């Protein structure tokens, strides 16, 4: 810009003349600057005596120079670049959201820059625009250090905070923006304001900040939401300054759960700082730091576990002792009646040997009451046994007086202790075996499993090494089970099966009718109302309004598609539709000019896009191009210079276009589509030879 | 310098995920009706079958692709996969076991010290990220071995990677970084 020192002689005496646009050194006379750019507004006198400012309006967002002479509404709908439109939309969303969060303009601008960066890196694809905007805003919040939480944004958008967080993390990673970590101290003033402490706001905030810093040193803040810490700190600070703030109020402001607050308070209570008085706390700062609370909890859990294990060991020892005592008692008992055993051993062999039957009833008597309980218990078990007869006999005998019949008693006695010997076997009998449990009989199969063969690879053969077939069999149901399960499953899922059947029936029907199409989710088709106009010009005009003009078509080429003026009415309906078919090639949507177009409107007002359509005389350059290329055009080149009026009509029609009713229009629409395809084919060939894009040179 | 301490750190593998193909079309309804421990999800189009012996859960699709999760080692996963293929073979499908690949391994490890997450994140800026509002752990992604490590402030870390070797390498790599930001514990 303005250099204060001359380059040649070094003097600082420079004369800047804005009128001439020069900067001249007064000492040596060298011209330092020429054609200085000035930022002054100049006025020019318009016809009629008024004065208007010189220059063109260039908007900040788009940056296109749109010639809008007189009618400034045009540029909005003129069909700008898609990228510009996206950015424009993003700007509006950012501004809306930003104002709701009371963010200043600088932040909003930064957010827009982030958005543009993301757009360039194609990060907006596949993500909802709302999410991306919110993530950009939050990125700004973090880099600027404003006290906005992700929760606020999710509140505004009614979106899950984790989804927003994921988008935010992805964006920050891709854009390599390292947001500094959140400091809970940032949130304190914001929450304090909401809690309305009045004049003492500052004091309470300060105290709360000290508390938070203390919590940080005590490792309470790693891995926790900063808002929870702030809530706890504010609660304590409020109480310290004699404000009665309930937990519910704090919860509504800070947006954490009540139990979280309580937990934080308890953790703080565990730290040594909590033992200080208020004054001490404000003055001193303890040196020692405590462990993070979750770590301490982990340690406690470990200790508890160890304790349990020890206790269990002791339990086992105690149980072992008890068992030992039991065994001793049993042994003693057995020692008391050794003879019985002898008798019953003989009895067990089914040899009735009456050895000392006298002695048996004596000992039996004293044991009867003991064995009554055992009898009862074993009786049930024995109900299933083969020795039922003896059991019943025993039971009958139980009721009778003991000693009534020696034989019976003998049997009784014989059976009672005899029951002991076979009872174990019979008791063990109905116990579940490995087979019924479904476990393989031998452990050897498990031992085998360690060795495996990696020779399967891609050969496809299943290596059965280490797979026990019997075990595999257990994974399959038997036939009866299959039947039952089938019945159950059918009953359960009858609705779903019905739906599937209906679907299949429908598809089969359509196939039969021959109109079955592969269902592709298509967007809604744009339906254009049929154009009704009295002259070709009006028709063109209306069509241009409806359809969108693209920037990527070389219209000069398309002009050559025009058909000769045809008198037959059959061809007539085709001609106006040839135009729309040609324009619809690229499928890009543009807003056509809103003002009613007629041949009298000056070309320049229509903008550069429409000029090739309407220009009466093609540029010489274009003519040369056309001549040089041999176009296999099925349609003869229309006379572009024909017709009257400024900007002669490209089409010349002999008569008014005849419009039939809707049926014809529908038929015409179908024709149109077919035409489109044909036109597509030929135009594609054409366009392949020319470069894309419209010609830039127009004579103004 | 031995990066793992004198007392060896226990890396406990908690989950191994593997995929394989049986190279034949499977009728899910048959599997659902004949199998013992199966859950059929017709809306999604898969069958979940759980094996007891290596404790695994398998998602079976009708195309013949199967995902096998819940194993505690790579060998276990392979064994479970082969068992599963055997079961399907018994049901009558012409299975051919192929393309077995371990896709993901999840392991946990516990450091004997606590870690200051904010310092850790600051030291390893672009690789580590920490969002206390979203998740209590800091995430550290090692790109070239494709491993992700989640670091908690208590000192325990969880590692995920494409195979067990990578996971072990990841621990070796991250240990010195964690050691720098450790917090000496007071007993």
PDB file of N, CA, C and O in Angstrom, chain A residues 502-566:
ATOM      1  N   UNK A 502     -47.982 -62.810   1.327  1.00  0.00           N
ATOM      2  CA  UNK A 502     -48.679 -61.791   0.536  1.00  0.00           C
ATOM      3  C   UNK A 502     -47.728 -61.103  -0.427  1.00  0.00           C
ATOM      4  O   UNK A 502     -48.022 -60.847  -1.588  1.00  0.00           O
ATOM      5  N   UNK A 503     -46.554 -60.811   0.099  1.00  0.00           N
ATOM      6  CA  UNK A 503     -45.557 -60.145  -0.745  1.00  0.00           C
ATOM      7  C   UNK A 503     -45.229 -60.983  -1.967  1.00  0.00           C
ATOM      8  O   UNK A 503     -45.175 -60.488  -3.100  1.00  0.00           O
ATOM      9  N   UNK A 504     -45.007 -62.252  -1.716  1.00  0.00           N
ATOM     10  CA  UNK A 504     -44.632 -63.138  -2.829  1.00  0.00           C
ATOM     11  C   UNK A 504     -45.754 -63.225  -3.837  1.00  0.00           C
ATOM     12  O   UNK A 504     -45.533 -63.224  -5.041  1.00  0.00           O
ATOM     13  N   UNK A 505     -46.998 -63.295  -3.295  1.00  0.00           N
ATOM     14  CA  UNK A 505     -48.145 -63.395  -4.203  1.00  0.00           C
ATOM     15  C   UNK A 505     -48.228 -62.170  -5.089  1.00  0.00           C
ATOM     16  O   UNK A 505     -48.456 -62.251  -6.295  1.00  0.00           O
ATOM     17  N   UNK A 506     -47.959 -61.023  -4.472  1.00  0.00           N
ATOM     18  CA  UNK A 506     -48.045 -59.782  -5.247  1.00  0.00           C
ATOM     19  C   UNK A 506     -47.008 -59.764  -6.363  1.00  0.00           C
ATOM     20  O   UNK A 506     -47.297 -59.414  -7.505  1.00  0.00           O
ATOM     21  N   UNK A 507     -45.792 -60.167  -5.996  1.00  0.00           N
ATOM     22  CA  UNK A 507     -44.724 -60.153  -6.988  1.00  0.00           C
ATOM     23  C   UNK A 507     -45.044 -61.131  -8.115  1.00  0.00           C
ATOM     24  O   UNK A 507     -44.854 -60.832  -9.295  1.00  0.00           O
ATOM     25  N   UNK A 508     -45.580 -62.281  -7.740  1.00  0.00           N
ATOM     26  CA  UNK A 508     -45.909 -63.287  -8.772  1.00  0.00           C
ATOM     27  C   UNK A 508     -46.965 -62.746  -9.716  1.00  0.00           C
ATOM     28  O   UNK A 508     -46.878 -62.897 -10.933  1.00  0.00           O
ATOM     29  N   UNK A 509     -47.935 -62.072  -9.117  1.00  0.00           N
ATOM     30  CA  UNK A 509     -49.017 -61.513  -9.954  1.00  0.00           C
ATOM     31  C   UNK A 509     -48.457 -60.493 -10.929  1.00  0.00           C
ATOM     32  O   UNK A 509     -48.764 -60.484 -12.110  1.00  0.00           O
ATOM     33  N   UNK A 510     -47.585 -59.640 -10.401  1.00  0.00           N
ATOM     34  CA  UNK A 510     -47.052 -58.605 -11.276  1.00  0.00           C
ATOM     35  C   UNK A 510     -46.208 -59.217 -12.376  1.00  0.00           C
ATOM     36  O   UNK A 510     -46.208 -58.748 -13.520  1.00  0.00           O
ATOM     37  N   UNK A 511     -45.476 -60.236 -11.991  1.00  0.00           N
ATOM     38  CA  UNK A 511     -44.657 -60.898 -13.011  1.00  0.00           C
ATOM     39  C   UNK A 511     -45.528 -61.469 -14.093  1.00  0.00           C
ATOM     40  O   UNK A 511     -45.212 -61.385 -15.276  1.00  0.00           O
ATOM     41  N   UNK A 512     -46.654 -62.062 -13.664  1.00  0.00           N
ATOM     42  CA  UNK A 512     -47.563 -62.656 -14.650  1.00  0.00           C
ATOM     43  C   UNK A 512     -48.087 -61.603 -15.595  1.00  0.00           C
ATOM     44  O   UNK A 512     -48.196 -61.822 -16.798  1.00  0.00           O
ATOM     45  N   UNK A 513     -48.381 -60.463 -15.016  1.00  0.00           N
ATOM     46  CA  UNK A 513     -48.918 -59.401 -15.849  1.00  0.00           C
ATOM     47  C   UNK A 513     -47.832 -58.745 -16.684  1.00  0.00           C
ATOM     48  O   UNK A 513     -48.111 -58.013 -17.612  1.00  0.00           O
ATOM     49  N   UNK A 514     -46.623 -59.003 -16.317  1.00  0.00           N
ATOM     50  CA  UNK A 514     -45.527 -58.464 -17.108  1.00  0.00           C
ATOM     51  C   UNK A 514     -45.150 -57.049 -16.758  1.00  0.00           C
ATOM     52  O   UNK A 514     -44.423 -56.385 -17.478  1.00  0.00           O
ATOM     53  N   UNK A 515     -45.676 -56.544 -15.677  1.00  0.00           N
ATOM     54  CA  UNK A 515     -45.323 -55.179 -15.317  1.00  0.00           C
ATOM     55  C   UNK A 515     -44.502 -55.144 -14.050  1.00  0.00           C
ATOM     56  O   UNK A 515     -44.385 -54.130 -13.390  1.00  0.00           O
ATOM     57  N   UNK A 516     -43.909 -56.272 -13.726  1.00  0.00           N
ATOM     58  CA  UNK A 516     -43.126 -56.302 -12.494  1.00  0.00           C
ATOM     59  C   UNK A 516     -41.837 -55.521 -12.705  1.00  0.00           C
ATOM     60  O   UNK A 516     -41.098 -55.752 -13.633  1.00  0.00           O
ATOM     61  N   UNK A 517     -41.607 -54.579 -11.867  1.00  0.00           N
ATOM     62  CA  UNK A 517     -40.390 -53.796 -11.969  1.00  0.00           C
ATOM     63  C   UNK A 517     -39.565 -53.997 -10.724  1.00  0.00           C
ATOM     64  O   UNK A 517     -40.104 -54.153  -9.633  1.00  0.00           O
ATOM     65  N   UNK A 518     -38.312 -53.955 -10.883  1.00  0.00           N
ATOM     66  CA  UNK A 518     -37.438 -53.972  -9.712  1.00  0.00           C
ATOM     67  C   UNK A 518     -37.637 -52.680  -8.956  1.00  0.00           C
ATOM     68  O   UNK A 518     -37.458 -51.604  -9.512  1.00  0.00           O
ATOM     69  N   UNK A 519     -38.025 -52.784  -7.726  1.00  0.00           N
ATOM     70  CA  UNK A 519     -38.357 -51.568  -6.977  1.00  0.00           C
ATOM     71  C   UNK A 519     -37.108 -50.804  -6.611  1.00  0.00           C
ATOM     72  O   UNK A 519     -36.291 -51.269  -5.851  1.00  0.00           O
ATOM     73  N   UNK A 520     -36.974 -49.651  -7.214  1.00  0.00           N
ATOM     74  CA  UNK A 520     -35.871 -48.800  -6.830  1.00  0.00           C
ATOM     75  C   UNK A 520     -36.447 -47.583  -6.135  1.00  0.00           C
ATOM     76  O   UNK A 520     -37.358 -46.954  -6.654  1.00  0.00           O
ATOM     77  N   UNK A 521     -35.946 -47.205  -4.982  1.00  0.00           N
ATOM     78  CA  UNK A 521     -36.511 -46.014  -4.340  1.00  0.00           C
ATOM     79  C   UNK A 521     -36.171 -44.783  -5.169  1.00  0.00           C
ATOM     80  O   UNK A 521     -35.025 -44.377  -5.278  1.00  0.00           O
ATOM     81  N   UNK A 522     -37.197 -44.230  -5.763  1.00  0.00           N
ATOM     82  CA  UNK A 522     -36.981 -43.061  -6.625  1.00  0.00           C
ATOM     83  C   UNK A 522     -37.480 -41.833  -5.922  1.00  0.00           C
ATOM     84  O   UNK A 522     -38.458 -41.872  -5.196  1.00  0.00           O
ATOM     85  N   UNK A 523     -36.846 -40.737  -6.175  1.00  0.00           N
ATOM     86  CA  UNK A 523     -37.309 -39.468  -5.625  1.00  0.00           C
ATOM     87  C   UNK A 523     -38.592 -39.051  -6.321  1.00  0.00           C
ATOM     88  O   UNK A 523     -38.947 -39.573  -7.372  1.00  0.00           O
ATOM     89  N   UNK A 524     -39.284 -38.100  -5.736  1.00  0.00           N
ATOM     90  CA  UNK A 524     -40.545 -37.673  -6.360  1.00  0.00           C
ATOM     91  C   UNK A 524     -40.268 -36.983  -7.696  1.00  0.00           C
ATOM     92  O   UNK A 524     -39.360 -36.168  -7.799  1.00  0.00           O
ATOM     93  N   UNK A 525     -41.020 -37.371  -8.694  1.00  0.00           N
ATOM     94  CA  UNK A 525     -40.792 -36.806 -10.025  1.00  0.00           C
ATOM     95  C   UNK A 525     -41.455 -35.449 -10.092  1.00  0.00           C
ATOM     96  O   UNK A 525     -42.572 -35.261  -9.631  1.00  0.00           O
ATOM     97  N   UNK A 526     -40.752 -34.561 -10.711  1.00  0.00           N
ATOM     98  CA  UNK A 526     -41.250 -33.209 -10.856  1.00  0.00           C
ATOM     99  C   UNK A 526     -42.288 -33.198 -11.967  1.00  0.00           C
ATOM    100  O   UNK A 526     -42.010 -33.543 -13.093  1.00  0.00           O
ATOM    101  N   UNK A 527     -43.503 -32.781 -11.653  1.00  0.00           N
ATOM    102  CA  UNK A 527     -44.553 -32.738 -12.667  1.00  0.00           C
ATOM    103  C   UNK A 527     -44.701 -31.316 -13.132  1.00  0.00           C
ATOM    104  O   UNK A 527     -44.990 -30.426 -12.346  1.00  0.00           O
ATOM    105  N   UNK A 528     -44.489 -31.123 -14.400  1.00  0.00           N
ATOM    106  CA  UNK A 528     -44.672 -29.774 -14.922  1.00  0.00           C
ATOM    107  C   UNK A 528     -46.067 -29.650 -15.484  1.00  0.00           C
ATOM    108  O   UNK A 528     -46.512 -30.506 -16.242  1.00  0.00           O
ATOM    109  N   UNK A 529     -46.739 -28.565 -15.180  1.00  0.00           N
ATOM    110  CA  UNK A 529     -48.057 -28.356 -15.791  1.00  0.00           C
ATOM    111  C   UNK A 529     -47.871 -28.056 -17.277  1.00  0.00           C
ATOM    112  O   UNK A 529     -46.872 -27.455 -17.690  1.00  0.00           O
ATOM    113  N   UNK A 530     -48.821 -28.510 -18.065  1.00  0.00           N
ATOM    114  CA  UNK A 530     -48.673 -28.290 -19.508  1.00  0.00           C
ATOM    115  C   UNK A 530     -48.716 -26.800 -19.822  1.00  0.00           C
ATOM    116  O   UNK A 530     -49.507 -26.049 -19.263  1.00  0.00           O
ATOM    117  N   UNK A 531     -47.857 -26.409 -20.740  1.00  0.00           N
ATOM    118  CA  UNK A 531     -47.731 -24.986 -21.058  1.00  0.00           C
ATOM    119  C   UNK A 531     -48.807 -24.633 -22.086  1.00  0.00           C
ATOM    120  O   UNK A 531     -49.004 -25.329 -23.084  1.00  0.00           O
ATOM    121  N   UNK A 532     -49.490 -23.587 -21.816  1.00  0.00           N
ATOM    122  CA  UNK A 532     -50.461 -23.092 -22.782  1.00  0.00           C
ATOM    123  C   UNK A 532     -50.050 -21.692 -23.187  1.00  0.00           C
ATOM    124  O   UNK A 532     -49.968 -20.802 -22.367  1.00  0.00           O
ATOM    125  N   UNK A 533     -49.763 -21.561 -24.425  1.00  0.00           N
ATOM    126  CA  UNK A 533     -49.384 -20.230 -24.907  1.00  0.00           C
ATOM    127  C   UNK A 533     -49.863 -20.079 -26.343  1.00  0.00           C
ATOM    128  O   UNK A 533     -50.118 -21.055 -27.046  1.00  0.00           O
ATOM    129  N   UNK A 534     -49.977 -18.878 -26.730  1.00  0.00           N
ATOM    130  CA  UNK A 534     -50.525 -18.638 -28.065  1.00  0.00           C
ATOM    131  C   UNK A 534     -49.453 -18.533 -29.114  1.00  0.00           C
ATOM    132  O   UNK A 534     -49.668 -18.867 -30.270  1.00  0.00           O
ATOM    133  N   UNK A 535     -48.289 -18.070 -28.746  1.00  0.00           N
ATOM    134  CA  UNK A 535     -47.217 -18.000 -29.732  1.00  0.00           C
ATOM    135  C   UNK A 535     -46.029 -18.804 -29.240  1.00  0.00           C
ATOM    136  O   UNK A 535     -45.926 -19.162 -28.078  1.00  0.00           O
ATOM    137  N   UNK A 536     -45.149 -19.028 -30.172  1.00  0.00           N
ATOM    138  CA  UNK A 536     -43.952 -19.799 -29.830  1.00  0.00           C
ATOM    139  C   UNK A 536     -43.106 -19.074 -28.796  1.00  0.00           C
ATOM    140  O   UNK A 536     -42.537 -19.689 -27.891  1.00  0.00           O
ATOM    141  N   UNK A 537     -43.071 -17.767 -28.939  1.00  0.00           N
ATOM    142  CA  UNK A 537     -42.257 -16.992 -27.995  1.00  0.00           C
ATOM    143  C   UNK A 537     -42.740 -17.185 -26.590  1.00  0.00           C
ATOM    144  O   UNK A 537     -41.968 -17.442 -25.669  1.00  0.00           O
ATOM    145  N   UNK A 538     -44.070 -17.080 -26.453  1.00  0.00           N
ATOM    146  CA  UNK A 538     -44.598 -17.268 -25.102  1.00  0.00           C
ATOM    147  C   UNK A 538     -44.299 -18.658 -24.598  1.00  0.00           C
ATOM    148  O   UNK A 538     -43.988 -18.862 -23.423  1.00  0.00           O
ATOM    149  N   UNK A 539     -44.415 -19.587 -25.513  1.00  0.00           N
ATOM    150  CA  UNK A 539     -44.173 -20.974 -25.092  1.00  0.00           C
ATOM    151  C   UNK A 539     -42.741 -21.137 -24.586  1.00  0.00           C
ATOM    152  O   UNK A 539     -42.486 -21.730 -23.536  1.00  0.00           O
ATOM    153  N   UNK A 540     -41.826 -20.564 -25.365  1.00  0.00           N
ATOM    154  CA  UNK A 540     -40.417 -20.660 -24.948  1.00  0.00           C
ATOM    155  C   UNK A 540     -40.228 -20.000 -23.603  1.00  0.00           C
ATOM    156  O   UNK A 540     -39.577 -20.535 -22.698  1.00  0.00           O
ATOM    157  N   UNK A 541     -40.858 -18.802 -23.536  1.00  0.00           N
ATOM    158  CA  UNK A 541     -40.681 -18.056 -22.303  1.00  0.00           C
ATOM    159  C   UNK A 541     -41.149 -18.848 -21.097  1.00  0.00           C
ATOM    160  O   UNK A 541     -40.457 -18.973 -20.096  1.00  0.00           O
ATOM    161  N   UNK A 542     -42.356 -19.399 -21.238  1.00  0.00           N
ATOM    162  CA  UNK A 542     -42.907 -20.131 -20.093  1.00  0.00           C
ATOM    163  C   UNK A 542     -42.091 -21.376 -19.782  1.00  0.00           C
ATOM    164  O   UNK A 542     -41.863 -21.730 -18.626  1.00  0.00           O
ATOM    165  N   UNK A 543     -41.654 -22.002 -20.841  1.00  0.00           N
ATOM    166  CA  UNK A 543     -40.858 -23.209 -20.617  1.00  0.00           C
ATOM    167  C   UNK A 543     -39.576 -22.874 -19.880  1.00  0.00           C
ATOM    168  O   UNK A 543     -39.152 -23.567 -18.952  1.00  0.00           O
ATOM    169  N   UNK A 544     -38.952 -21.774 -20.288  1.00  0.00           N
ATOM    170  CA  UNK A 544     -37.707 -21.396 -19.633  1.00  0.00           C
ATOM    171  C   UNK A 544     -37.914 -21.089 -18.167  1.00  0.00           C
ATOM    172  O   UNK A 544     -37.074 -21.338 -17.319  1.00  0.00           O
ATOM    173  N   UNK A 545     -39.127 -20.515 -17.893  1.00  0.00           N
ATOM    174  CA  UNK A 545     -39.420 -20.251 -16.490  1.00  0.00           C
ATOM    175  C   UNK A 545     -39.492 -21.531 -15.709  1.00  0.00           C
ATOM    176  O   UNK A 545     -39.030 -21.621 -14.581  1.00  0.00           O
ATOM    177  N   UNK A 546     -40.125 -22.512 -16.311  1.00  0.00           N
ATOM    178  CA  UNK A 546     -40.351 -23.758 -15.576  1.00  0.00           C
ATOM    179  C   UNK A 546     -39.077 -24.578 -15.411  1.00  0.00           C
ATOM    180  O   UNK A 546     -38.727 -25.015 -14.332  1.00  0.00           O
ATOM    181  N   UNK A 547     -38.464 -24.756 -16.569  1.00  0.00           N
ATOM    182  CA  UNK A 547     -37.331 -25.680 -16.514  1.00  0.00           C
ATOM    183  C   UNK A 547     -36.082 -24.959 -16.054  1.00  0.00           C
ATOM    184  O   UNK A 547     -35.968 -23.764 -16.118  1.00  0.00           O
ATOM    185  N   UNK A 548     -35.147 -25.712 -15.680  1.00  0.00           N
ATOM    186  CA  UNK A 548     -33.918 -25.118 -15.146  1.00  0.00           C
ATOM    187  C   UNK A 548     -32.841 -25.112 -16.210  1.00  0.00           C
ATOM    188  O   UNK A 548     -32.689 -26.043 -16.973  1.00  0.00           O
ATOM    189  N   UNK A 549     -32.093 -24.077 -16.200  1.00  0.00           N
ATOM    190  CA  UNK A 549     -31.036 -23.938 -17.184  1.00  0.00           C
ATOM    191  C   UNK A 549     -29.709 -24.351 -16.536  1.00  0.00           C
ATOM    192  O   UNK A 549     -29.431 -24.007 -15.398  1.00  0.00           O
ATOM    193  N   UNK A 550     -28.924 -25.040 -17.305  1.00  0.00           N
ATOM    194  CA  UNK A 550     -27.677 -25.522 -16.730  1.00  0.00           C
ATOM    195  C   UNK A 550     -26.492 -24.714 -17.238  1.00  0.00           C
ATOM    196  O   UNK A 550     -26.548 -24.113 -18.297  1.00  0.00           O
ATOM    197  N   UNK A 551     -25.440 -24.756 -16.459  1.00  0.00           N
ATOM    198  CA  UNK A 551     -24.231 -24.036 -16.868  1.00  0.00           C
ATOM    199  C   UNK A 551     -23.316 -24.908 -17.704  1.00  0.00           C
ATOM    200  O   UNK A 551     -22.338 -24.442 -18.242  1.00  0.00           O
ATOM    201  N   UNK A 552     -23.632 -26.181 -17.746  1.00  0.00           N
ATOM    202  CA  UNK A 552     -22.634 -27.089 -18.311  1.00  0.00           C
ATOM    203  C   UNK A 552     -22.936 -27.487 -19.748  1.00  0.00           C
ATOM    204  O   UNK A 552     -22.260 -28.325 -20.304  1.00  0.00           O
ATOM    205  N   UNK A 553     -23.997 -26.939 -20.313  1.00  0.00           N
ATOM    206  CA  UNK A 553     -24.329 -27.344 -21.680  1.00  0.00           C
ATOM    207  C   UNK A 553     -23.833 -26.280 -22.642  1.00  0.00           C
ATOM    208  O   UNK A 553     -23.935 -25.085 -22.386  1.00  0.00           O
ATOM    209  N   UNK A 554     -23.310 -26.755 -23.697  1.00  0.00           N
ATOM    210  CA  UNK A 554     -22.925 -25.847 -24.777  1.00  0.00           C
ATOM    211  C   UNK A 554     -24.156 -25.620 -25.630  1.00  0.00           C
ATOM    212  O   UNK A 554     -24.536 -26.455 -26.453  1.00  0.00           O
ATOM    213  N   UNK A 555     -24.780 -24.464 -25.414  1.00  0.00           N
ATOM    214  CA  UNK A 555     -26.076 -24.260 -26.058  1.00  0.00           C
ATOM    215  C   UNK A 555     -25.948 -24.061 -27.556  1.00  0.00           C
ATOM    216  O   UNK A 555     -26.898 -24.257 -28.300  1.00  0.00           O
ATOM    217  N   UNK A 556     -24.803 -23.636 -27.943  1.00  0.00           N
ATOM    218  CA  UNK A 556     -24.659 -23.436 -29.388  1.00  0.00           C
ATOM    219  C   UNK A 556     -24.867 -24.744 -30.118  1.00  0.00           C
ATOM    220  O   UNK A 556     -25.480 -24.799 -31.178  1.00  0.00           O
ATOM    221  N   UNK A 557     -24.337 -25.781 -29.547  1.00  0.00           N
ATOM    222  CA  UNK A 557     -24.525 -27.092 -30.161  1.00  0.00           C
ATOM    223  C   UNK A 557     -25.986 -27.473 -30.178  1.00  0.00           C
ATOM    224  O   UNK A 557     -26.506 -28.005 -31.168  1.00  0.00           O
ATOM    225  N   UNK A 558     -26.634 -27.179 -29.071  1.00  0.00           N
ATOM    226  CA  UNK A 558     -28.030 -27.573 -28.969  1.00  0.00           C
ATOM    227  C   UNK A 558     -28.885 -26.798 -29.964  1.00  0.00           C
ATOM    228  O   UNK A 558     -29.892 -27.282 -30.461  1.00  0.00           O
ATOM    229  N   UNK A 559     -28.465 -25.588 -30.199  1.00  0.00           N
ATOM    230  CA  UNK A 559     -29.238 -24.804 -31.169  1.00  0.00           C
ATOM    231  C   UNK A 559     -29.282 -25.512 -32.508  1.00  0.00           C
ATOM    232  O   UNK A 559     -30.255 -25.440 -33.237  1.00  0.00           O
ATOM    233  N   UNK A 560     -28.227 -26.214 -32.828  1.00  0.00           N
ATOM    234  CA  UNK A 560     -28.183 -26.869 -34.125  1.00  0.00           C
ATOM    235  C   UNK A 560     -29.155 -28.017 -34.214  1.00  0.00           C
ATOM    236  O   UNK A 560     -29.380 -28.571 -35.284  1.00  0.00           O
ATOM    237  N   UNK A 561     -29.722 -28.409 -33.066  1.00  0.00           N
ATOM    238  CA  UNK A 561     -30.693 -29.490 -33.099  1.00  0.00           C
ATOM    239  C   UNK A 561     -32.033 -29.023 -33.616  1.00  0.00           C
ATOM    240  O   UNK A 561     -32.950 -29.816 -33.796  1.00  0.00           O
ATOM    241  N   UNK A 562     -32.169 -27.704 -33.792  1.00  0.00           N
ATOM    242  CA  UNK A 562     -33.509 -27.198 -34.126  1.00  0.00           C
ATOM    243  C   UNK A 562     -33.995 -27.750 -35.431  1.00  0.00           C
ATOM    244  O   UNK A 562     -33.244 -27.986 -36.366  1.00  0.00           O
ATOM    245  N   UNK A 563     -35.284 -27.968 -35.455  1.00  0.00           N
ATOM    246  CA  UNK A 563     -35.879 -28.554 -36.655  1.00  0.00           C
ATOM    247  C   UNK A 563     -36.339 -27.457 -37.591  1.00  0.00           C
ATOM    248  O   UNK A 563     -36.591 -26.336 -37.185  1.00  0.00           O
ATOM    249  N   UNK A 564     -36.440 -27.862 -38.808  1.00  0.00           N
ATOM    250  CA  UNK A 564     -36.975 -26.935 -39.807  1.00  0.00           C
ATOM    251  C   UNK A 564     -38.382 -26.559 -39.428  1.00  0.00           C
ATOM    252  O   UNK A 564     -39.092 -27.368 -38.849  1.00  0.00           O
ATOM    253  N   UNK A 565     -38.810 -25.378 -39.815  1.00  0.00           N
ATOM    254  CA  UNK A 565     -40.207 -25.020 -39.543  1.00  0.00           C
ATOM    255  C   UNK A 565     -41.110 -25.949 -40.343  1.00  0.00           C
ATOM    256  O   UNK A 565     -40.967 -26.134 -41.542  1.00  0.00           O
ATOM    257  N   UNK A 566     -42.038 -26.579 -39.642  1.00  0.00           N
ATOM    258  CA  UNK A 566     -42.861 -27.627 -40.239  1.00  0.00           C
ATOM    259  C   UNK A 566     -44.314 -27.205 -40.228  1.00  0.00           C
ATOM    260  O   UNK A 566     -44.860 -26.909 -39.178  1.00  0.00           O
TER     261      UNK A 566
END
